[in-house]
Amino acid sequence: MATEIQIDERAREFVGRDRPMLIGGDWVNAASGKTFEVFNPATGQVLANVAEGDSEDIDRAVKTARAAFEDGPWATMKPAERGRIVHRIGDLILEHGDELAALETLDNGKPFAIARAADVPLAADNFHYMSGWATKMDGRSISPSVPYMPDAQWHAYTLREPIGVVGQIIPWNFPLLMAAWKLGPALTTGCTVVLKPAEQTPLSALRLAELILEAGVPEGVVNVVTGFGETAGAALVAHDDVNKVAFTGSTEVGKEIVKASAGNLKKLTLELGGKSPNVVYADADMETAIPGAANAIFFNHGQCCAAGSRLFVEYDHYDEVLEGVSEHAKNIKVGSGLDPDTEMGPLVSKEQQDRVQGFLDSGAEEGAKTTAGGKAREGDGYFVEPTVLSETGPEMKVECEEIFGPVVTVRPFKDASEVIPSGNETKFGLASGIWTSDIAKAHRTAKALRAGTVWINCYNVFDAALPFGGYKESGWGREMGSEVLNNYTEVKSVCAQI
Ligand code: NAI
Ligand code: MG
């Protein structure tokens, strides 16, 4: 192993202490006094003890967010000033890039170089992009005809208003970036927030909250309650004074949230699982398609809702692509995210490692052939070998269920008329990929795939300007782009007789 990357001093200090949560402007312990342990997935050792929030803490945080929404300076602040503050959050993320990337590596396991090159700048860019919308939340002027009042004159317009107090629940695969995706649009539209990070990875959101206060966001606008899903998360979803919940996580929990939110019919957006098809046509440039297909699944250790986990290859090139992706998998350097040579770190938790191992066992039982990897690594840390499975079919668990680990299935196909229904043969519809040099075929296939994102001759390309979200059981609503703003605003029609 090469010499470990020096952990940023501030990150080292941040993990070395008990971490309280943020309610109002105060860093507080849980009402119960309880804490929970957060682990370094590369070693299995405890990184920090974090306040274990529950329904009482959620209630306090929601009341604080309500007061900040109704009466605080946030409510009356000029949009330009709000936009400047949101922009400053992005600046502070960049200024603290090494520190935040180190926290991601320690808490989530991902390689430092990747957190530094992708997670941190993408998080900053999301705040920068969203900040511009603060001054552009316009309504429209409308000319009603009102057929039953033919002689009347009207002046009518719409207002776009912040939806209110928002509950945001995020997962562990991109802890900082998911916080940014959620907070950026909420803040730029003038909402107030109670954010619950994943229990596996709460650290970067807590550090981000400090930066948010430093940027000038008034106290009470952003509250961060750390704790478990079944307790703190569930209390936030059920709370009667929350106007909207934005959730990213499993489809299973997404369905529970739909039911649990019914009490006050709060608005919901859900960004859930995926089982995305990645289609390599025979006329693709194989020099880019093969590494592209490998990265589509192995990026972030396969812990991506958009992962290209079902690879389809046209018959003529099937052997070449299967072999190429398998070689790629075997050559990936798996290790601690602090080793500069590491290309893939551990999975986030023992639970996730066991889950993925369960899928590998089921694949083997159902007759899948393993051409690379195939098992969890023995010893410390939650490592799983990058794995390529062939001879799979749509009825097998490894092809139907989201694995959320470094496991891809590879299947041959005859032509577009065969691969399009196969690609769509899933309850999910989050993302998809197409590799071809035929521009017409690329766009015809893009139109036919039932997925919220289609990447052509690329994969895992994310940008604050590109809306992202799912068809079918992959979710409700879109994040990023201008589309996300609809989730955080209500439209009010104002109609005057003049
Ligand atoms: P999860 O859906 O249980 O957790 C995601 C977030 O939801 C966490 O913050 C958790 O505390 C919270 N949560 C859990 N139960 C809740 C409830 N009843 N009410 C409110 N909030 C709740 O996901 P988990 O258990 O960490 O991972 C299981 C599987 O879910 C993964 O293997 C993967 O397939 C999928 N997943 C998908 C993600 C995505 O980005 N689409 C992200 C994380 C997990
Ligand atoms: Mg769960």
Coordinates of C-alpha atoms in Angstrom, one line a residue, residues 49-414:
N49 CA -20.5 9.3 18.6
V50 CA -23.4 11.2 17.2
A51 CA -26.6 12.5 18.9
E52 CA -29.4 10.1 18.5
G53 CA -32.4 12.3 17.7
D54 CA -35.9 10.9 18.0
S55 CA -39.5 12.3 17.8
E56 CA -39.0 14.8 20.5
D57 CA -36.0 16.3 18.8
I58 CA -37.8 16.2 15.4
D59 CA -40.7 18.1 17.0
R60 CA -38.4 20.8 18.4
A61 CA -36.6 21.1 15.1
V62 CA -39.9 21.4 13.1
K63 CA -41.2 24.1 15.5
T64 CA -37.9 26.0 15.1
A65 CA -38.1 25.7 11.3
R66 CA -41.8 26.8 11.4
A67 CA -40.9 29.9 13.4
A68 CA -38.0 30.7 11.1
F69 CA -40.3 30.3 8.1
E70 CA -43.2 32.5 9.5
D71 CA -41.4 35.2 11.4
G72 CA -37.6 35.0 10.9
P73 CA -35.5 37.3 8.7
W74 CA -35.5 34.5 6.0
A75 CA -39.2 35.2 5.3
T76 CA -38.6 38.9 4.6
M77 CA -35.2 38.8 3.1
K78 CA -34.9 40.1 -0.5
P79 CA -34.4 37.3 -3.0
A80 CA -31.0 38.8 -4.1
E81 CA -29.7 38.5 -0.6
R82 CA -31.0 35.0 -0.2
G83 CA -29.3 34.1 -3.5
R84 CA -26.0 35.6 -2.3
I85 CA -26.1 33.6 0.9
V86 CA -26.9 30.3 -1.0
H87 CA -24.0 31.1 -3.4
R88 CA -21.7 31.7 -0.4
I89 CA -22.4 28.1 0.8
G90 CA -21.0 26.9 -2.5
D91 CA -17.9 29.0 -2.0
L92 CA -17.4 27.7 1.5
I93 CA -17.7 24.1 0.3
L94 CA -14.9 24.7 -2.2
E95 CA -12.8 26.5 0.4
H96 CA -13.2 23.5 2.7
G97 CA -12.8 20.9 -0.1
D98 CA -10.0 18.9 1.4
E99 CA -11.7 18.7 4.8
L100 CA -15.1 17.7 3.4
A101 CA -13.6 15.1 1.0
A102 CA -11.7 13.6 4.0
L103 CA -14.9 13.4 6.0
E104 CA -16.6 11.6 3.1
T105 CA -13.7 9.1 2.8
L106 CA -13.6 8.4 6.6
D107 CA -17.4 8.1 6.9
N108 CA -18.5 6.6 3.6
G109 CA -15.3 4.8 2.5
K110 CA -15.1 6.3 -1.0
P111 CA -11.6 7.1 -2.3
F112 CA -10.4 10.6 -1.3
A113 CA -9.4 11.5 -4.8
I114 CA -13.0 10.8 -6.0
A115 CA -14.7 12.7 -3.2
R116 CA -12.3 15.6 -3.9
A117 CA -12.8 15.5 -7.7
A118 CA -16.6 14.7 -7.8
D119 CA -18.6 14.9 -4.6
V120 CA -17.2 18.2 -3.4
P121 CA -17.3 20.3 -6.6
L122 CA -20.7 18.9 -7.5
A123 CA -22.1 19.8 -4.1
A124 CA -20.6 23.3 -4.4
D125 CA -21.9 23.7 -8.0
N126 CA -25.4 22.7 -6.9
F127 CA -25.6 25.6 -4.5
H128 CA -24.0 28.0 -7.0
Y129 CA -26.5 26.9 -9.7
M130 CA -29.5 27.1 -7.4
S131 CA -28.5 30.5 -6.0
G132 CA -29.3 32.1 -9.3
W133 CA -32.9 31.0 -9.1
A134 CA -33.6 33.0 -6.0
T135 CA -34.2 36.1 -8.1
K136 CA -36.1 34.3 -10.8
M137 CA -39.0 32.7 -9.1
D138 CA -41.5 34.7 -11.2
G139 CA -45.2 34.2 -11.5
R140 CA -47.2 35.1 -14.7
S141 CA -49.8 37.6 -15.6
I142 CA -53.0 36.0 -16.9
S143 CA -56.1 37.3 -18.8
P144 CA -59.2 35.4 -17.6
S145 CA -62.4 35.4 -19.7
V146 CA -64.9 34.2 -17.0
P147 CA -67.8 33.3 -19.3
Y148 CA -70.5 33.9 -16.8
M149 CA -69.4 37.5 -16.1
P150 CA -69.1 38.9 -19.7
D151 CA -69.0 42.5 -18.7
A152 CA -66.4 42.3 -16.0
Q153 CA -62.7 43.3 -16.2
W154 CA -59.9 41.4 -14.6
H155 CA -56.4 41.7 -13.4
A156 CA -54.9 38.3 -12.5
Y157 CA -51.5 36.9 -11.8
T158 CA -49.8 34.0 -10.2
L159 CA -47.3 34.1 -7.3
R160 CA -44.7 31.4 -6.7
E161 CA -44.3 31.0 -2.9
P162 CA -42.1 28.8 -0.9
I163 CA -43.9 25.6 0.2
G164 CA -43.0 26.0 3.9
V165 CA -41.2 23.7 6.3
V166 CA -39.5 20.9 4.5
G167 CA -38.4 17.5 5.8
Q168 CA -35.4 16.1 3.9
I169 CA -34.2 12.5 4.4
I170 CA -31.0 11.5 2.6
P171 CA -29.0 8.3 2.1
W172 CA -25.4 7.3 2.7
N173 CA -24.0 6.8 -0.8
F174 CA -23.2 10.5 -1.5
P175 CA -23.7 12.1 1.9
L176 CA -22.5 15.6 1.1
L177 CA -23.9 15.7 -2.4
M178 CA -27.3 14.4 -1.4
A179 CA -27.5 17.1 1.3
A180 CA -26.6 19.7 -1.4
W181 CA -29.2 18.4 -3.9
K182 CA -31.8 18.7 -1.2
L183 CA -30.8 22.0 0.6
G184 CA -30.0 24.0 -2.6
P185 CA -33.5 24.3 -4.0
A186 CA -35.1 24.5 -0.6
L187 CA -33.0 27.4 0.5
T188 CA -33.1 29.3 -2.8
T189 CA -36.9 29.2 -2.8
G190 CA -37.1 30.5 0.8
C191 CA -38.2 27.3 2.6
T192 CA -36.9 26.2 6.0
V193 CA -35.6 22.7 6.5
V194 CA -35.2 19.8 8.9
L195 CA -32.6 17.5 7.4
K196 CA -32.1 13.9 8.6
P197 CA -28.8 12.4 7.2
A198 CA -28.4 8.7 7.0
E199 CA -27.3 7.1 10.3
Q200 CA -24.3 5.5 8.5
T201 CA -22.9 8.8 7.3
P202 CA -24.0 11.9 9.3
L203 CA -20.7 13.7 9.5
S204 CA -20.3 15.8 6.4
A205 CA -23.9 17.1 6.7
L206 CA -23.1 18.2 10.3
R207 CA -20.0 20.0 9.0
L208 CA -22.0 21.5 6.1
A209 CA -24.5 22.8 8.6
E210 CA -21.7 24.8 10.3
L211 CA -20.7 26.2 6.9
I212 CA -24.3 27.1 6.2
L213 CA -24.5 29.2 9.4
E214 CA -21.1 30.7 8.5
A215 CA -22.5 31.7 5.1
G216 CA -25.2 33.8 6.8
V217 CA -28.2 31.5 6.7
P218 CA -30.3 32.7 9.7
E219 CA -30.7 30.4 12.7
G220 CA -33.5 28.0 12.5
V221 CA -33.7 27.9 8.7
V222 CA -31.6 24.7 8.5
N223 CA -31.9 22.2 11.3
V224 CA -30.1 18.9 11.2
V225 CA -31.4 16.0 13.3
T226 CA -29.2 13.0 13.3
G227 CA -30.7 9.6 14.1
F228 CA -32.2 6.4 12.7
G229 CA -34.8 6.1 9.9
E230 CA -37.4 4.1 11.9
T231 CA -37.4 6.7 14.7
A232 CA -36.2 10.2 13.7
G233 CA -37.0 9.7 10.0
A234 CA -40.4 8.3 10.6
A235 CA -41.3 11.1 13.0
L236 CA -40.3 13.7 10.4
V237 CA -42.4 12.1 7.8
A238 CA -45.4 11.8 10.1
H239 CA -45.2 15.4 11.5
D240 CA -48.3 17.4 10.9
D241 CA -46.5 20.7 10.6
V242 CA -44.2 19.6 7.8
N243 CA -45.4 20.8 4.4
K244 CA -43.3 18.6 2.2
V245 CA -40.9 15.7 2.5
A246 CA -38.1 15.0 0.0
F247 CA -36.7 11.5 0.3
T248 CA -33.8 9.7 -1.3
G249 CA -33.4 6.0 -0.4
S250 CA -34.8 2.6 -1.0
T251 CA -38.1 2.0 -2.8
E252 CA -39.3 -0.1 0.1
V253 CA -39.0 2.9 2.5
G254 CA -40.3 5.2 -0.2
K255 CA -43.5 3.2 -0.1
E256 CA -43.7 3.4 3.7
I257 CA -43.3 7.2 3.5
V258 CA -46.2 7.5 1.1
K259 CA -48.4 5.9 3.7
A260 CA -46.9 7.6 6.7
S261 CA -47.2 11.1 5.1
A262 CA -51.0 10.8 4.6
G263 CA -51.9 12.4 7.9
N264 CA -51.6 16.0 6.7
L265 CA -51.3 15.1 3.0
K266 CA -47.9 16.7 2.9
K267 CA -46.3 17.0 -0.6
L268 CA -43.8 14.3 -1.4
T269 CA -40.9 13.8 -3.7
L270 CA -39.1 10.4 -3.8
E271 CA -35.8 9.5 -5.5
L272 CA -35.7 5.7 -5.1
G273 CA -34.0 2.7 -6.5
G274 CA -32.9 1.6 -9.9
K275 CA -31.9 -1.3 -12.1
S276 CA -30.7 0.7 -15.0
P277 CA -30.1 -0.9 -18.5
N278 CA -26.9 -0.1 -20.3
V279 CA -27.0 -1.0 -23.9
V280 CA -23.9 -1.6 -26.1
Y281 CA -24.7 -1.8 -29.8
A282 CA -22.3 -3.6 -32.1
D283 CA -21.4 -0.3 -33.8
A284 CA -20.2 1.3 -30.6
D285 CA -16.6 2.5 -30.2
M286 CA -15.5 -0.4 -28.0
E287 CA -12.5 1.5 -26.7
T288 CA -14.8 3.9 -24.9
A289 CA -17.9 1.6 -24.5
I290 CA -16.0 -1.2 -22.5
P291 CA -14.4 1.1 -19.8
G292 CA -17.6 3.1 -19.9
A293 CA -19.8 0.1 -19.2
A294 CA -17.4 -0.9 -16.3
N295 CA -17.5 2.6 -14.8
A296 CA -21.2 2.7 -15.2
I297 CA -21.5 -0.1 -12.6
F298 CA -18.3 0.2 -10.5
F299 CA -18.3 4.0 -9.9
N300 CA -19.0 4.5 -6.1
H301 CA -18.7 0.8 -5.7
G302 CA -22.0 0.3 -7.4
Q303 CA -23.7 2.2 -4.6
C304 CA -25.5 4.5 -7.0
C305 CA -29.2 4.6 -7.6
A306 CA -28.3 5.2 -11.3
A307 CA -25.8 2.4 -11.6
G308 CA -25.7 0.6 -15.0
S309 CA -26.3 -2.7 -13.3
R310 CA -27.9 -4.5 -16.3
L311 CA -25.5 -4.6 -19.2
F312 CA -26.9 -5.6 -22.6
V313 CA -24.4 -6.3 -25.5
E314 CA -25.3 -7.0 -29.2
Y315 CA -24.3 -10.6 -30.1
D316 CA -21.3 -9.8 -32.4
H317 CA -19.4 -8.1 -29.6
Y318 CA -20.8 -9.9 -26.6
D319 CA -17.6 -12.0 -25.8
E320 CA -15.4 -9.0 -26.3
V321 CA -17.4 -6.8 -24.0
L322 CA -17.9 -9.5 -21.4
E323 CA -14.2 -10.2 -21.3
G324 CA -13.2 -6.5 -21.4
V325 CA -15.5 -5.5 -18.5
S326 CA -14.4 -8.6 -16.5
E327 CA -10.7 -7.7 -17.1
H328 CA -11.5 -4.1 -16.0
A329 CA -13.2 -5.5 -12.8
K330 CA -10.2 -7.7 -12.0
N331 CA -7.8 -4.8 -12.3
I332 CA -9.7 -2.4 -10.0
K333 CA -7.6 -1.7 -7.0
V334 CA -9.8 -2.2 -4.0
G335 CA -8.6 -0.8 -0.6
S336 CA -8.8 2.0 1.9
G337 CA -10.1 5.3 0.5
L338 CA -7.0 6.9 2.1
D339 CA -4.6 4.9 -0.1
P340 CA -3.9 7.1 -3.1
D341 CA -3.8 4.0 -5.4
T342 CA -7.2 2.9 -4.4
E343 CA -9.9 2.9 -7.1
M344 CA -12.7 1.3 -5.1
G345 CA -13.2 1.5 -1.3
P346 CA -15.3 -0.6 1.0
L347 CA -19.1 -0.7 1.0
V348 CA -20.6 1.6 3.5
S349 CA -21.5 -0.9 6.2
K350 CA -21.4 -4.5 7.3
E351 CA -25.2 -4.6 6.6
Q352 CA -24.6 -3.5 3.0
Q353 CA -21.7 -6.0 2.6
D354 CA -23.9 -8.8 3.8
R355 CA -26.8 -7.7 1.6
V356 CA -24.6 -7.7 -1.5
Q357 CA -23.1 -11.1 -0.5
G358 CA -26.7 -12.4 -0.3
F359 CA -27.3 -11.4 -3.9
L360 CA -24.0 -13.0 -5.0
D361 CA -25.1 -16.3 -3.3
S362 CA -28.5 -16.1 -4.9
G363 CA -26.9 -15.5 -8.3
A364 CA -24.8 -18.6 -7.9
E365 CA -27.7 -20.7 -6.8
E366 CA -29.8 -19.6 -9.7
G367 CA -27.1 -20.5 -12.2
A368 CA -25.3 -17.2 -13.0
K369 CA -21.7 -17.6 -14.2
T370 CA -19.1 -15.4 -12.4
T371 CA -16.4 -14.1 -14.8
A372 CA -14.8 -11.6 -12.3
G373 CA -14.9 -11.3 -8.5
G374 CA -17.9 -13.0 -6.8
K375 CA -17.4 -12.6 -3.1
A376 CA -16.9 -10.3 -0.1
R377 CA -13.3 -9.9 1.1
E378 CA -12.3 -11.5 4.4
G379 CA -10.8 -9.4 7.2
D380 CA -11.4 -5.9 8.4
G381 CA -13.6 -3.4 6.5
Y382 CA -16.6 -4.0 4.3
F383 CA -15.0 -4.8 1.0
V384 CA -16.7 -6.7 -1.9
E385 CA -14.9 -7.7 -5.1
P386 CA -16.0 -6.0 -8.3
T387 CA -18.2 -8.8 -9.8
V388 CA -19.4 -9.6 -13.3
L389 CA -22.2 -12.2 -13.8
S390 CA -23.2 -13.7 -17.1
E391 CA -25.8 -16.3 -18.1
T392 CA -28.4 -14.5 -16.2
G393 CA -32.1 -13.9 -17.0
P394 CA -34.9 -11.5 -16.2
E395 CA -36.4 -13.9 -13.7
M396 CA -33.3 -14.1 -11.6
K397 CA -33.1 -12.0 -8.4
V398 CA -29.8 -10.5 -9.5
E399 CA -31.5 -9.0 -12.6
C400 CA -34.7 -7.9 -10.9
E401 CA -33.6 -6.4 -7.6
E402 CA -31.4 -3.4 -6.9
I403 CA -28.1 -4.8 -5.5
F404 CA -26.4 -1.5 -4.7
G405 CA -23.0 -3.0 -4.8
P406 CA -20.3 -3.6 -7.5
V407 CA -22.2 -6.3 -9.4
V408 CA -23.2 -6.2 -13.0
T409 CA -25.1 -8.8 -15.1
V410 CA -24.2 -9.0 -18.8
R411 CA -26.7 -10.4 -21.3
P412 CA -26.5 -10.6 -25.2
F413 CA -29.2 -9.2 -27.5
K414 CA -30.0 -9.5 -31.2

